[in-house]
Short mmCIF file of N, CA and C in Angstrom, two decimals:
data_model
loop_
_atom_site.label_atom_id
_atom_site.label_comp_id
_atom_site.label_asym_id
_atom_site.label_seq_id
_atom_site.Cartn_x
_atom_site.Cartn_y
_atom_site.Cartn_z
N UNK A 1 -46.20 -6.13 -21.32
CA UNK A 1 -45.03 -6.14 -22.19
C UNK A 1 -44.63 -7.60 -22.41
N UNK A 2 -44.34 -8.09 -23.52
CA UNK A 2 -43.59 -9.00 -24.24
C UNK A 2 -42.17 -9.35 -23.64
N UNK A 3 -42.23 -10.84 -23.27
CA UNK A 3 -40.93 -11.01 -22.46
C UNK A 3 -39.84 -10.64 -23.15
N UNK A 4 -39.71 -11.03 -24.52
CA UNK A 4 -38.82 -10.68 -25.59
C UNK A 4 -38.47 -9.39 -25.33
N UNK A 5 -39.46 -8.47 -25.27
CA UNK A 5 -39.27 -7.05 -25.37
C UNK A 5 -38.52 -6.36 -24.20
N UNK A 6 -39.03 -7.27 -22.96
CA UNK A 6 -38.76 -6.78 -21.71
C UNK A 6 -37.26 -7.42 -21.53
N UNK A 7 -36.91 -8.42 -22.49
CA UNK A 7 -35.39 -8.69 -21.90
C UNK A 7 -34.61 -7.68 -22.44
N UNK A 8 -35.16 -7.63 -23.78
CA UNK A 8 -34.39 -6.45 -24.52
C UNK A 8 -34.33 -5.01 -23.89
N UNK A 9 -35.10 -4.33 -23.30
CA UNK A 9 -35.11 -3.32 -22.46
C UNK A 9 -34.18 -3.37 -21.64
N UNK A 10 -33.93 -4.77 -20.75
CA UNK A 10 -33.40 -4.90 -19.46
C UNK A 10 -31.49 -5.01 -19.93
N UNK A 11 -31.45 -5.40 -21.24
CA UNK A 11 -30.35 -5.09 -22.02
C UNK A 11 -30.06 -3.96 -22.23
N UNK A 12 -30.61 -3.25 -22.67
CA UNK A 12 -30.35 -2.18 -23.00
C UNK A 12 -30.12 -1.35 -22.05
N UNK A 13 -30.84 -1.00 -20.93
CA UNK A 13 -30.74 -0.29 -20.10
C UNK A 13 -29.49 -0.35 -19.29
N UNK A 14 -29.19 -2.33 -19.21
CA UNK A 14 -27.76 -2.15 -18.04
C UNK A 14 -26.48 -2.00 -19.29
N UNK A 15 -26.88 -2.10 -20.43
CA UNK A 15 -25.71 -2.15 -21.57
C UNK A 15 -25.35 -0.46 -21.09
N UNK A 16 -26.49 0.73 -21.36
CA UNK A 16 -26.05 2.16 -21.14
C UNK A 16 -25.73 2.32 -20.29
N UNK A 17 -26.21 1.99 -19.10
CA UNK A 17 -25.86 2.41 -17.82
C UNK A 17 -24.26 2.03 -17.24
N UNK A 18 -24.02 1.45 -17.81
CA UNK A 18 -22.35 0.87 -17.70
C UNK A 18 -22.25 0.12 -16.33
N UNK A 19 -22.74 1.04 -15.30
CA UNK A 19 -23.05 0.56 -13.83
C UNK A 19 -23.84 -0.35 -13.29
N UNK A 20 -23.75 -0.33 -11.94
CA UNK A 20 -25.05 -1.30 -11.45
C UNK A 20 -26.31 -0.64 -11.71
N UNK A 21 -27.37 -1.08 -11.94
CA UNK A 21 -28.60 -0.76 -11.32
C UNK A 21 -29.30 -1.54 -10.63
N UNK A 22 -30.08 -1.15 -9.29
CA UNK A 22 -31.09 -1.59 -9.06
C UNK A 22 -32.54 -2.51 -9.17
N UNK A 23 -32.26 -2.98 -8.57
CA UNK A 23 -34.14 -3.84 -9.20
C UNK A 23 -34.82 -2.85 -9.19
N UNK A 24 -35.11 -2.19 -8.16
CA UNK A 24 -36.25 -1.57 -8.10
C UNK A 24 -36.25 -0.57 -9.40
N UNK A 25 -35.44 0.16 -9.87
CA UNK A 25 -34.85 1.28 -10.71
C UNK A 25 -35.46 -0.11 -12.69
N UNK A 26 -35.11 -0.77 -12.28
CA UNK A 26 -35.79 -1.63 -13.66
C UNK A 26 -36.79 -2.10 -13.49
N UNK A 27 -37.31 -2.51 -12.35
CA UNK A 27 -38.37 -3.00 -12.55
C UNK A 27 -40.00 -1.61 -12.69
N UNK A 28 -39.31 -0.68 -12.63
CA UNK A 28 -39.78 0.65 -12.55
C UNK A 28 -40.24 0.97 -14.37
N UNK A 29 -38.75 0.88 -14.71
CA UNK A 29 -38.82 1.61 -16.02
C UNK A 29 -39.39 0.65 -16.94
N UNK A 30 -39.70 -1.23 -16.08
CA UNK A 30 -40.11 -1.66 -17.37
C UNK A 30 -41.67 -1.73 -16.89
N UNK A 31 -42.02 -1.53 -15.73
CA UNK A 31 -43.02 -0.86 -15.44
C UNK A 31 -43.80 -2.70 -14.91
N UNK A 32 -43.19 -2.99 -14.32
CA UNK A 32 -43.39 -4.69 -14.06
C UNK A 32 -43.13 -4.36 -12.30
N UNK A 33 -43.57 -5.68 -11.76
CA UNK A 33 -42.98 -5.56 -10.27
C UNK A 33 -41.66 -5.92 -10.05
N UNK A 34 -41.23 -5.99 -9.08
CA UNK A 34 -39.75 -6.41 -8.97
C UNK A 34 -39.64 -8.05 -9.24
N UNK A 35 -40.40 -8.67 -8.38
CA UNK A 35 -40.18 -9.98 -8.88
C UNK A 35 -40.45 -10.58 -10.41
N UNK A 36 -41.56 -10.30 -10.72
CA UNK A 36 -41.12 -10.38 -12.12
C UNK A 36 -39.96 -9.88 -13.41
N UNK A 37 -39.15 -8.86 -13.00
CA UNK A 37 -38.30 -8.41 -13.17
C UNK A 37 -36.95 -9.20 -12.58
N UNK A 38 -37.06 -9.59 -11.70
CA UNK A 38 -35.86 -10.29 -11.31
C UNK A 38 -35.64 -11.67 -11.91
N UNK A 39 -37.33 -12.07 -12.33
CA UNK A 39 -37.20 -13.66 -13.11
C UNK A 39 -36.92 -13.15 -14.34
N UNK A 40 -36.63 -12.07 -14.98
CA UNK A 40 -36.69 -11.74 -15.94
C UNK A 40 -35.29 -11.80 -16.27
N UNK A 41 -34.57 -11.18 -15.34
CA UNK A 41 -33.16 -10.79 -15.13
C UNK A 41 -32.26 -12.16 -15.05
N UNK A 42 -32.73 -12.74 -14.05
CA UNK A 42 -32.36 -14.09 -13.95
C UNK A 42 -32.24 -15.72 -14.73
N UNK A 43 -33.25 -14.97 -15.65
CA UNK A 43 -33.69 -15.66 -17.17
C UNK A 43 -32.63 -15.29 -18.05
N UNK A 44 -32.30 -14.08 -18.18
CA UNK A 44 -31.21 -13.37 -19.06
C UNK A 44 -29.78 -14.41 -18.61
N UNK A 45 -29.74 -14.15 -17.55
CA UNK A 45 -28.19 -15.00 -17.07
C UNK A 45 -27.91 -15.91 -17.56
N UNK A 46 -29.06 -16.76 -17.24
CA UNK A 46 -28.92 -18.06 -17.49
C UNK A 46 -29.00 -18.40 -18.60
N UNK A 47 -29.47 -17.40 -19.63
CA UNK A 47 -29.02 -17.40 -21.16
C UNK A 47 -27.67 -17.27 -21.72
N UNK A 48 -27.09 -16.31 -21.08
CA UNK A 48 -25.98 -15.78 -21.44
C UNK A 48 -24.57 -16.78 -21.06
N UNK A 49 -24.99 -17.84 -19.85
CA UNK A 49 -24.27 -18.53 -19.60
C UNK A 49 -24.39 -19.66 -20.28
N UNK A 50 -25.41 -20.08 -20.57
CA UNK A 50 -25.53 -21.26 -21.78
C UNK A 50 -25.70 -21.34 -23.29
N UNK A 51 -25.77 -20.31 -23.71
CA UNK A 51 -24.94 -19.78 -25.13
C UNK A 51 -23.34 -19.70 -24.91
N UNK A 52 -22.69 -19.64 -23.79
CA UNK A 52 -21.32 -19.21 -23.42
C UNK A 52 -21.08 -17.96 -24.22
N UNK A 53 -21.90 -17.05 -24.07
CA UNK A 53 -21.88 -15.83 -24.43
C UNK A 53 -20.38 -14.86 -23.83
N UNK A 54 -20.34 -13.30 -24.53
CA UNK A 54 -19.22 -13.09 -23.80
C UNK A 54 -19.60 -11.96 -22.65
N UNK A 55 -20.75 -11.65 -22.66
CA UNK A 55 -21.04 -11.06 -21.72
C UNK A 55 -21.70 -11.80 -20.66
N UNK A 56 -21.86 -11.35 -19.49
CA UNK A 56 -22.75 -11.61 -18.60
C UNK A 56 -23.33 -10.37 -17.74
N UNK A 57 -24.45 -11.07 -16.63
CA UNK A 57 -25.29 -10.32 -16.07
C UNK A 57 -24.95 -10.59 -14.58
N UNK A 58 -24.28 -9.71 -13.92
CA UNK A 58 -24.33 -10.12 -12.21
C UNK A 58 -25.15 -9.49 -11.36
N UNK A 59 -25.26 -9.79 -9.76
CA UNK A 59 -26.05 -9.28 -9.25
C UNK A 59 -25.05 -8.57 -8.39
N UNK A 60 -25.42 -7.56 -7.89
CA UNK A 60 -24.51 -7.35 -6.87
C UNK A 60 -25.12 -6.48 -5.67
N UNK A 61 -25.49 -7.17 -4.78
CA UNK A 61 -26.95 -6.35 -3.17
C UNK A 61 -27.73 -6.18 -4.15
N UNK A 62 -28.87 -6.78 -4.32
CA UNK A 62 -29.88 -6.06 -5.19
C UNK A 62 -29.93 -5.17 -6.43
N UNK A 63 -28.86 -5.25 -7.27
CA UNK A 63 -28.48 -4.81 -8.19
C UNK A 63 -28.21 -5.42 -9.86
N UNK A 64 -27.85 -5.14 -10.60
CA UNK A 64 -27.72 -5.68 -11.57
C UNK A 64 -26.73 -4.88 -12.44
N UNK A 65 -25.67 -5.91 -13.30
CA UNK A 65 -24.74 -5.14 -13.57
C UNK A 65 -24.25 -6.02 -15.34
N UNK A 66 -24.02 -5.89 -16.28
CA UNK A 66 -23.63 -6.07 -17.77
C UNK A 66 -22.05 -6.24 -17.70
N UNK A 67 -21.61 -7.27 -17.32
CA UNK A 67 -20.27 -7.18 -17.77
C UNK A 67 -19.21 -8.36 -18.54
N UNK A 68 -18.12 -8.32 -19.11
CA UNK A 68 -17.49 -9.43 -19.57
C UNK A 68 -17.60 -10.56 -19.27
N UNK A 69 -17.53 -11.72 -19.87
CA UNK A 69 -17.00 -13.03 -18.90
C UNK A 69 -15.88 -13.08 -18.66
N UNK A 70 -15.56 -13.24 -17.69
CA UNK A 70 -14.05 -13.37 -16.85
C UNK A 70 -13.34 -14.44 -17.16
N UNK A 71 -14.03 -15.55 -18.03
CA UNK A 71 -12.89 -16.45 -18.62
C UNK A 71 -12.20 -15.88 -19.93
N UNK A 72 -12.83 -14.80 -20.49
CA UNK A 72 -12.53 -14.24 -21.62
C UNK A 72 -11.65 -12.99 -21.95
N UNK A 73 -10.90 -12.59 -20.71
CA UNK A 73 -10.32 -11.65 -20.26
C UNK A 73 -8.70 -11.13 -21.29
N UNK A 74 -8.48 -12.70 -21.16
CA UNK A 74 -6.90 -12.73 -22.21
C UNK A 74 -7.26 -11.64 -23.45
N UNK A 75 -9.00 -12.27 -23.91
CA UNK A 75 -8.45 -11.65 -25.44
C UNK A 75 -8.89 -10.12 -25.32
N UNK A 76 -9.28 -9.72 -23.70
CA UNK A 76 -9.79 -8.36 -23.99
C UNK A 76 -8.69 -7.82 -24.00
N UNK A 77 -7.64 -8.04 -23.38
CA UNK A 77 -5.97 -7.39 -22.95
C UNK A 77 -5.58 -7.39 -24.43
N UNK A 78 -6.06 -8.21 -25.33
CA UNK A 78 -4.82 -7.99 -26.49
C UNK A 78 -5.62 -7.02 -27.12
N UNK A 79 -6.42 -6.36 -26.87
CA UNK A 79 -7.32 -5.50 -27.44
C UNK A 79 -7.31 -4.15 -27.21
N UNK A 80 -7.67 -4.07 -25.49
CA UNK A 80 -7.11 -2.97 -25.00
C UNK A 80 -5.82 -3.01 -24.25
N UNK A 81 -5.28 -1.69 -23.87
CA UNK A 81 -4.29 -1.54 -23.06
C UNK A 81 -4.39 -2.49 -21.85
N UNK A 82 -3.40 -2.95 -21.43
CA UNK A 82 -3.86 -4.03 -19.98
C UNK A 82 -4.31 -2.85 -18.62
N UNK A 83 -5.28 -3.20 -18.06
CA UNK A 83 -5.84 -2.26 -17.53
C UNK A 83 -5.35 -2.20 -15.90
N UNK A 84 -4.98 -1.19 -15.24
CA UNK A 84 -4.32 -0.70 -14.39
C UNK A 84 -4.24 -2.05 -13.34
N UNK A 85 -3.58 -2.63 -12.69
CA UNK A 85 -3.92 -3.57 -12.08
C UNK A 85 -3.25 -3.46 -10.52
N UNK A 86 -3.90 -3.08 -9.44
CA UNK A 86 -3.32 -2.52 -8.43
C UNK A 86 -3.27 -3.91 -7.22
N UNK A 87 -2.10 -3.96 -6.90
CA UNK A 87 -1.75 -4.94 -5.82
C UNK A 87 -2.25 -4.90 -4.45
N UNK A 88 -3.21 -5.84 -3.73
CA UNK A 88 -3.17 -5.61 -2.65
C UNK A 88 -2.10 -5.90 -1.57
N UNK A 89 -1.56 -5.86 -0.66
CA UNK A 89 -0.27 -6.14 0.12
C UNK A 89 -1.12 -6.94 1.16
N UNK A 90 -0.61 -7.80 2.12
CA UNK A 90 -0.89 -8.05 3.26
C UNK A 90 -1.67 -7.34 4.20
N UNK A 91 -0.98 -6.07 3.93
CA UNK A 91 -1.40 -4.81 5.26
C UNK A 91 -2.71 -4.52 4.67
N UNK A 92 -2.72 -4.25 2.98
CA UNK A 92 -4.12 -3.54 2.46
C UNK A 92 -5.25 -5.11 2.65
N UNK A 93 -4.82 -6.51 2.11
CA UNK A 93 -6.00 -7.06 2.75
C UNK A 93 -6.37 -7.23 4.11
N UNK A 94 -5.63 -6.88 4.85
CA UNK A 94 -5.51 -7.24 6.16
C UNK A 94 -6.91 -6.00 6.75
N UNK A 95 -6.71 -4.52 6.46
CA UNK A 95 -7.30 -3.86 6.50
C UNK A 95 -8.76 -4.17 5.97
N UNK A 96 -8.99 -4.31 4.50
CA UNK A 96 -9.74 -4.68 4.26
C UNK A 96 -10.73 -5.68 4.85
N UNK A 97 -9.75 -6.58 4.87
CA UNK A 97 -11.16 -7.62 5.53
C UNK A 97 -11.63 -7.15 7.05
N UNK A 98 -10.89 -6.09 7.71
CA UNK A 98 -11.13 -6.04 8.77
C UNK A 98 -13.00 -4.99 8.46
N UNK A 99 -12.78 -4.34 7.50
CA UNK A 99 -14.11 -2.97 7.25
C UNK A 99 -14.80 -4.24 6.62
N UNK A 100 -14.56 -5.42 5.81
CA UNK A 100 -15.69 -5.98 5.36
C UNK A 100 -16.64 -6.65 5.90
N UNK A 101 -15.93 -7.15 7.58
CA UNK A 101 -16.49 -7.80 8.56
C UNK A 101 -16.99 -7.06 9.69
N UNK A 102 -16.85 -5.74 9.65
CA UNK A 102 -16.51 -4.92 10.93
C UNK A 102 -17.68 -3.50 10.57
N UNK A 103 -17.77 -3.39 9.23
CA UNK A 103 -18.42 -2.08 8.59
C UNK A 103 -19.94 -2.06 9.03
N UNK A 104 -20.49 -0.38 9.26
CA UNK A 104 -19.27 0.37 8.78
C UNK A 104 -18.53 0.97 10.28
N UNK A 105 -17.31 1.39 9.88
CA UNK A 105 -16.42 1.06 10.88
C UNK A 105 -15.37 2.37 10.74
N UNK A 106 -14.65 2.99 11.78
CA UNK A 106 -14.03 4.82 11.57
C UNK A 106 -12.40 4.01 11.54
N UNK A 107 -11.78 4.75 10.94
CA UNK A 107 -10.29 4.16 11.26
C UNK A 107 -9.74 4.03 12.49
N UNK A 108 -9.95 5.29 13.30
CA UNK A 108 -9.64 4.79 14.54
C UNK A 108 -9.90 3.32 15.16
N UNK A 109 -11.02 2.91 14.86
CA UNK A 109 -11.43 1.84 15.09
C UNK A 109 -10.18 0.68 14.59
N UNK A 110 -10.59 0.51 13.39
CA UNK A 110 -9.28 0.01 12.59
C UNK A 110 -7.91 -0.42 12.92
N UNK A 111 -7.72 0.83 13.54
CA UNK A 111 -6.11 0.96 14.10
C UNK A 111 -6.20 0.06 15.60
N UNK A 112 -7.27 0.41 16.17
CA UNK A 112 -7.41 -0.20 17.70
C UNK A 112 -7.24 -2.04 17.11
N UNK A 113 -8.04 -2.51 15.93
CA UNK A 113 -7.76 -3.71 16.12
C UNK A 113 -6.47 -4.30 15.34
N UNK A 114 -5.62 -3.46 14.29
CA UNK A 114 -4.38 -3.49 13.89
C UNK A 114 -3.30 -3.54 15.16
N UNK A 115 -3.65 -2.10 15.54
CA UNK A 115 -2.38 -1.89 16.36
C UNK A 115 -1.56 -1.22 15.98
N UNK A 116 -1.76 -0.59 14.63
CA UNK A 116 -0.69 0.49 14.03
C UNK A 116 -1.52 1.79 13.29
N UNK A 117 -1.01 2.71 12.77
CA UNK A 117 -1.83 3.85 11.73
C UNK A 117 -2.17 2.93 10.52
N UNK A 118 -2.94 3.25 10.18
CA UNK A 118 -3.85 2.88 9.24
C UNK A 118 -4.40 3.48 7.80
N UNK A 119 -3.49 4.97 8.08
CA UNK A 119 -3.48 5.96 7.16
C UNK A 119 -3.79 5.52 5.73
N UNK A 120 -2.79 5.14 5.23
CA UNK A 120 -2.16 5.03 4.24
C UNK A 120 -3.01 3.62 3.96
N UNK A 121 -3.31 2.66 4.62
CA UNK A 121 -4.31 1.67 3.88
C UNK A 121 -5.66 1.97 3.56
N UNK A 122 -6.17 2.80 4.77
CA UNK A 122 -7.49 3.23 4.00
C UNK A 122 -7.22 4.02 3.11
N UNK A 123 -6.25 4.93 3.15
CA UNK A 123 -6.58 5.95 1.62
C UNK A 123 -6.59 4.89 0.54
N UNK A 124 -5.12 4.07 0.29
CA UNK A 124 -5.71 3.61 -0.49
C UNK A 124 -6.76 2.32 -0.70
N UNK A 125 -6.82 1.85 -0.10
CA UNK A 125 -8.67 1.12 -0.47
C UNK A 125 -9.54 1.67 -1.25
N UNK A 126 -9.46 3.57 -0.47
CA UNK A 126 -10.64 3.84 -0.87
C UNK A 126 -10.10 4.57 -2.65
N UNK A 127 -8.71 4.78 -2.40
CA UNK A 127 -8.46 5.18 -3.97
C UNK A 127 -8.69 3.73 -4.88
N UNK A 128 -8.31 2.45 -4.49
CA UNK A 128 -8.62 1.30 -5.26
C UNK A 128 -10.29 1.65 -5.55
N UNK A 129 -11.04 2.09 -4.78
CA UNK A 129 -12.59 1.99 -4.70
C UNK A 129 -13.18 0.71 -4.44
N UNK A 130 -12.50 0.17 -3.15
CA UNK A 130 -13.15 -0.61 -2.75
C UNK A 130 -13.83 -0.56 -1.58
N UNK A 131 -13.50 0.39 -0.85
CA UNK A 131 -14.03 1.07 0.54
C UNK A 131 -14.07 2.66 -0.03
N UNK A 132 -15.32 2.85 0.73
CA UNK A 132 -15.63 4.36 0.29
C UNK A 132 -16.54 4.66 2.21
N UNK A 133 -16.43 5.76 2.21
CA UNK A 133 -17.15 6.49 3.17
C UNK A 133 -19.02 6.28 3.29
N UNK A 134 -19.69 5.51 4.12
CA UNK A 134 -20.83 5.07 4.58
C UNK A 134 -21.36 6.14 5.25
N UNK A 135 -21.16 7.22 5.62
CA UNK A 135 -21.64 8.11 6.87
C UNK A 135 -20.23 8.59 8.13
N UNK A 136 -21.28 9.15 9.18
CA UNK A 136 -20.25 9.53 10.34
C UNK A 136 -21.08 8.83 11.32
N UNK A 137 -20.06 8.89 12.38
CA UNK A 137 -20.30 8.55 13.71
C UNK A 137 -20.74 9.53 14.41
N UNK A 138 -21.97 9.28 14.88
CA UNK A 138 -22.27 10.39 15.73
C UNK A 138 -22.15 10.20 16.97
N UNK A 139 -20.99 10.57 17.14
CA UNK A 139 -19.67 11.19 18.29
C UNK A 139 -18.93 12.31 18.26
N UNK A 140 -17.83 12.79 18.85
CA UNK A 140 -17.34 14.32 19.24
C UNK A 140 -16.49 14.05 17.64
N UNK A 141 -16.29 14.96 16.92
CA UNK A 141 -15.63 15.03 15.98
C UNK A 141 -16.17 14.61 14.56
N UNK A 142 -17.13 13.86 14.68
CA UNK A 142 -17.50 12.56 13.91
C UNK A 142 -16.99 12.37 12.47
N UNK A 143 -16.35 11.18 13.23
CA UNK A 143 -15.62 10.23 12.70
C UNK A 143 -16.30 9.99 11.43
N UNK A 144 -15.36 9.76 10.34
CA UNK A 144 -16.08 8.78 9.33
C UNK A 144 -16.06 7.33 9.50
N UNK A 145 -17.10 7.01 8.41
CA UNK A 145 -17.34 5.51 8.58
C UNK A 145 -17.04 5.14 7.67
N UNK A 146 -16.89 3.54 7.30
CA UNK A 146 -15.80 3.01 5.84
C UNK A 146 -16.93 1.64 6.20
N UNK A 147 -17.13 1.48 4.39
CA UNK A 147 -17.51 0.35 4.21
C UNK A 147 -17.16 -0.80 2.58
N UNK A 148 -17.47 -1.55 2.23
CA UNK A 148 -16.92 -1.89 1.27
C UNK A 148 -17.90 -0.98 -0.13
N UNK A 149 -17.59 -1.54 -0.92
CA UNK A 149 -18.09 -0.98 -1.91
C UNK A 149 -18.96 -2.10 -3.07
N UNK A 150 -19.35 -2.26 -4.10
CA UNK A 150 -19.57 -2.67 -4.87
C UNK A 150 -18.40 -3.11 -5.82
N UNK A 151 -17.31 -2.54 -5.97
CA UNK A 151 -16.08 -3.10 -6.63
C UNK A 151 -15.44 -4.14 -5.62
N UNK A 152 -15.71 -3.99 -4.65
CA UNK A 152 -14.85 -5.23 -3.96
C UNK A 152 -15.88 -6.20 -4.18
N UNK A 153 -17.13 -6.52 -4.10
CA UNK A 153 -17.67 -7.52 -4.21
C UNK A 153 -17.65 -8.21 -5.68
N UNK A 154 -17.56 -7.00 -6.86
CA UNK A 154 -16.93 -7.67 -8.05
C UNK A 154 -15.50 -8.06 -7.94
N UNK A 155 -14.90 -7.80 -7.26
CA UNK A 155 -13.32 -8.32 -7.43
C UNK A 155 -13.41 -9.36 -6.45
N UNK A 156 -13.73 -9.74 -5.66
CA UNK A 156 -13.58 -11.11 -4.60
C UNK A 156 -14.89 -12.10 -5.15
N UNK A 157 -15.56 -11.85 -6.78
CA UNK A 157 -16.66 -12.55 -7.10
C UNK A 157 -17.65 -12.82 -6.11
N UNK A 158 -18.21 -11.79 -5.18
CA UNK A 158 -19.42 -12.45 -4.36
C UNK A 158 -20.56 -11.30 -4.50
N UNK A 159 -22.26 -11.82 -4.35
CA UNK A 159 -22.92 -11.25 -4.80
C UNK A 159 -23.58 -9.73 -3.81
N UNK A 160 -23.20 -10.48 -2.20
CA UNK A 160 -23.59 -9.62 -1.26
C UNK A 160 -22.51 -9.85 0.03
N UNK A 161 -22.90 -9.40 1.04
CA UNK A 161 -21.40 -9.46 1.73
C UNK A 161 -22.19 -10.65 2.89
N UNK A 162 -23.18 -11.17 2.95
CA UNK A 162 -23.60 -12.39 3.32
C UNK A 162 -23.16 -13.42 3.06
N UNK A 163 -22.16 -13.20 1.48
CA UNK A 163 -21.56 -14.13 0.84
C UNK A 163 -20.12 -14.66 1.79
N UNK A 164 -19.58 -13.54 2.36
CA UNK A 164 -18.43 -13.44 3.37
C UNK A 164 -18.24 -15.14 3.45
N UNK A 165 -17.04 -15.61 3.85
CA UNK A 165 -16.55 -16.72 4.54
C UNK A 165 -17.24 -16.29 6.19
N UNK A 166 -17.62 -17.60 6.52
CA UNK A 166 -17.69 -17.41 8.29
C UNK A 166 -16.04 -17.40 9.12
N UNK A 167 -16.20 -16.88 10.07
CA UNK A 167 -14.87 -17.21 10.90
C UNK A 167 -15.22 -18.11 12.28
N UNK A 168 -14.52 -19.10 11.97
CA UNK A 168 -14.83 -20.43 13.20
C UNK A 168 -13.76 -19.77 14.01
N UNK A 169 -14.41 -20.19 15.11
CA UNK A 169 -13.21 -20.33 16.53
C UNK A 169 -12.13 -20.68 16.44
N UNK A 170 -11.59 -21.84 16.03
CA UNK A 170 -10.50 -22.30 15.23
C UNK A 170 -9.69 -21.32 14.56
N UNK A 171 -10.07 -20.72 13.61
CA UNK A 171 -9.52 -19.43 12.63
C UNK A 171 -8.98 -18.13 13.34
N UNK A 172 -9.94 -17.82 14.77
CA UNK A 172 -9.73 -16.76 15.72
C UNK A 172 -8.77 -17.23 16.65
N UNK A 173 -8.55 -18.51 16.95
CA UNK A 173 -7.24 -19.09 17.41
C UNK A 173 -6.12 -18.66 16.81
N UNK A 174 -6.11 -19.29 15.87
CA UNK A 174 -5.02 -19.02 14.69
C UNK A 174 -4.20 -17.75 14.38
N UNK A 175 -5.56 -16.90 14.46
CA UNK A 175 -5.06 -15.24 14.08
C UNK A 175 -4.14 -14.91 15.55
N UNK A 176 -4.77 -15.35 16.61
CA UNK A 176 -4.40 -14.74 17.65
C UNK A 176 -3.07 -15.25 17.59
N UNK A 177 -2.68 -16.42 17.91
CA UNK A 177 -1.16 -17.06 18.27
C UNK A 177 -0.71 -16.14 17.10
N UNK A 178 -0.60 -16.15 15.50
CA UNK A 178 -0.07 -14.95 14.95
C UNK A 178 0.46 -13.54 15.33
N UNK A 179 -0.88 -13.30 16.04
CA UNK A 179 -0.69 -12.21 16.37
C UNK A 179 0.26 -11.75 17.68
N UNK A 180 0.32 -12.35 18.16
CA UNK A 180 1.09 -12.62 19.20
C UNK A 180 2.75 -13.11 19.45
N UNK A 181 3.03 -14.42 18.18
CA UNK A 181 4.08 -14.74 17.62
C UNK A 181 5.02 -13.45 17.01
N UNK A 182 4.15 -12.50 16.04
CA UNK A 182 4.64 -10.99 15.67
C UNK A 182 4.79 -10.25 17.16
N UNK A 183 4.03 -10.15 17.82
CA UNK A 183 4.52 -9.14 18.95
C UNK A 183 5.70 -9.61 19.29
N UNK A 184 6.53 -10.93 19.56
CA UNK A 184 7.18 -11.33 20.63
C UNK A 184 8.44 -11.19 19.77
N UNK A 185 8.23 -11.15 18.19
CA UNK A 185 9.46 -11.22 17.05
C UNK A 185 9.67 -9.41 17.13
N UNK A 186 8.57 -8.64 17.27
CA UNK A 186 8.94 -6.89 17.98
C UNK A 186 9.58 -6.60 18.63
N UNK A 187 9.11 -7.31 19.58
CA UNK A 187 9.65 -7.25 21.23
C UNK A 187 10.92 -7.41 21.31
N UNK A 188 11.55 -8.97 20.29
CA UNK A 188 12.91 -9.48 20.44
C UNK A 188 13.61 -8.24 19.66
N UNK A 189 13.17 -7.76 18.69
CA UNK A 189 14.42 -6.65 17.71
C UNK A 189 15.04 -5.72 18.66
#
C-alpha cells in the first residue's frame, strides 16, 4: 500500500471511530506491521502539527486517538454549547492521584490511606470517567479494583501513566507533616 493511501486509511479509520484505537487494531486493517504503522501514525502528527492544523493525532498506552487542538478550543465553545465541565475538588484529586499511583487498587484500600469514606469520590471519578473498574480482588467478597482510564490521561495531557511525575522523598516528607498538621487541627476542634 501507498503511504498516501495508508495515511488516508489511518484517517479515516480514527476520524469514524471517534475513540481510541489500537496499533495493533490498525496496523491490522491496513494490513502492515505495527511498526510500520506507528511510523506511519507518527508521520501523520507531525504533519498535523506543522501545518498547525486543527486537528490532531494522540497516543494514548498504545493507542491512537483524532482529536481537536487544544489551543483552538475558544472557537469550538462559540460553536457548540460549552461542554459540561466538571470540577475536581481537593478530596476528588486527592483520591485520584492516590488510584493513579496505587492502581489497580479496591476502595477500601483507598480509605486506609485517606483515612475517611471514600464513597462519594470514587463514584464520582468513575461518573467523571476517569477511573473505571480494572477487575476484582481475589479475596473474601472480592473487592473491586479501580484504575485510571484513558480520559484522565487525555485530561492531565500524558501519553501513558509512565508519564506520572516521580515522588521524591522530599515530597513524602511534605505530605506527611500535612498530614499530620490536619490531624492535630481535628484533634484541637
Amino acid at each position: 500500500m501507498e503511504i498516501k493511501k495508508a495515511k488516508a486509511a489511518l484517517e479515516a479509520i480514527l476520524f469514524a471511530m471517534g475513540g481510541s484505537v489500537s496499533l495493533a487494531v490498525l496496523a491490522e486493517a491496513l494490513e502492515q506491521d505495527k511498526e510500520t504503522t506507528e511510523k506511519l501514525l507518527h508521520s501523520l502528527m507531525d504533519e498535523y502539527v506543522a501545518a498547525g492544523r486543527g486537528i490532531r493525532l494522540i497516543e494514548l498506552e498504545g493507542s491512537f486517538q483524532m482529536c481537536s487542538s487544544p489551543d483552538l478550543y475558544d472557537y469550538l465553545i462559540r460553536v457548540a454549547s460549552q461542554p459540561k465541565k466538571y470540577v475536581l475538588t481537593d478530596v476528588l484529586l486527592e483520591t485520584l492521584s492516590i488510584v493513579a499511583y496505587k492502581q489497580p487498587i479496591t476502595k477500601t484500600e483507598i480509605e486506609q490511606i485517606r483515612g475517611v469514606n471514600s464513597d462519594h469520590a470514587v463514584s464520582r471519578l468513575a461518573e467523571f470517567g476517569l477511573i473505571e473498574e480494572v477487575g476484582r480482588l481475589n479475596a473474601p467478597g472480592r473487592p473491586i479494583q479501580f484504575g485510571t482510564t484513558e480520559a484522565f490521561l487525555r485530561h492531565f495531557g500524558i501519553g501513558s501513566l509512565e508519564e506520572l511525575p516521580e515522588i521524591g522523598p522530599e515530597q513524602i516528607e511534605e505530605l506527611k507533616q500535612e498530614a499530620e498538621e490536619e490531624i492535630q487541627l481535628k484533634l484541637e476542634i
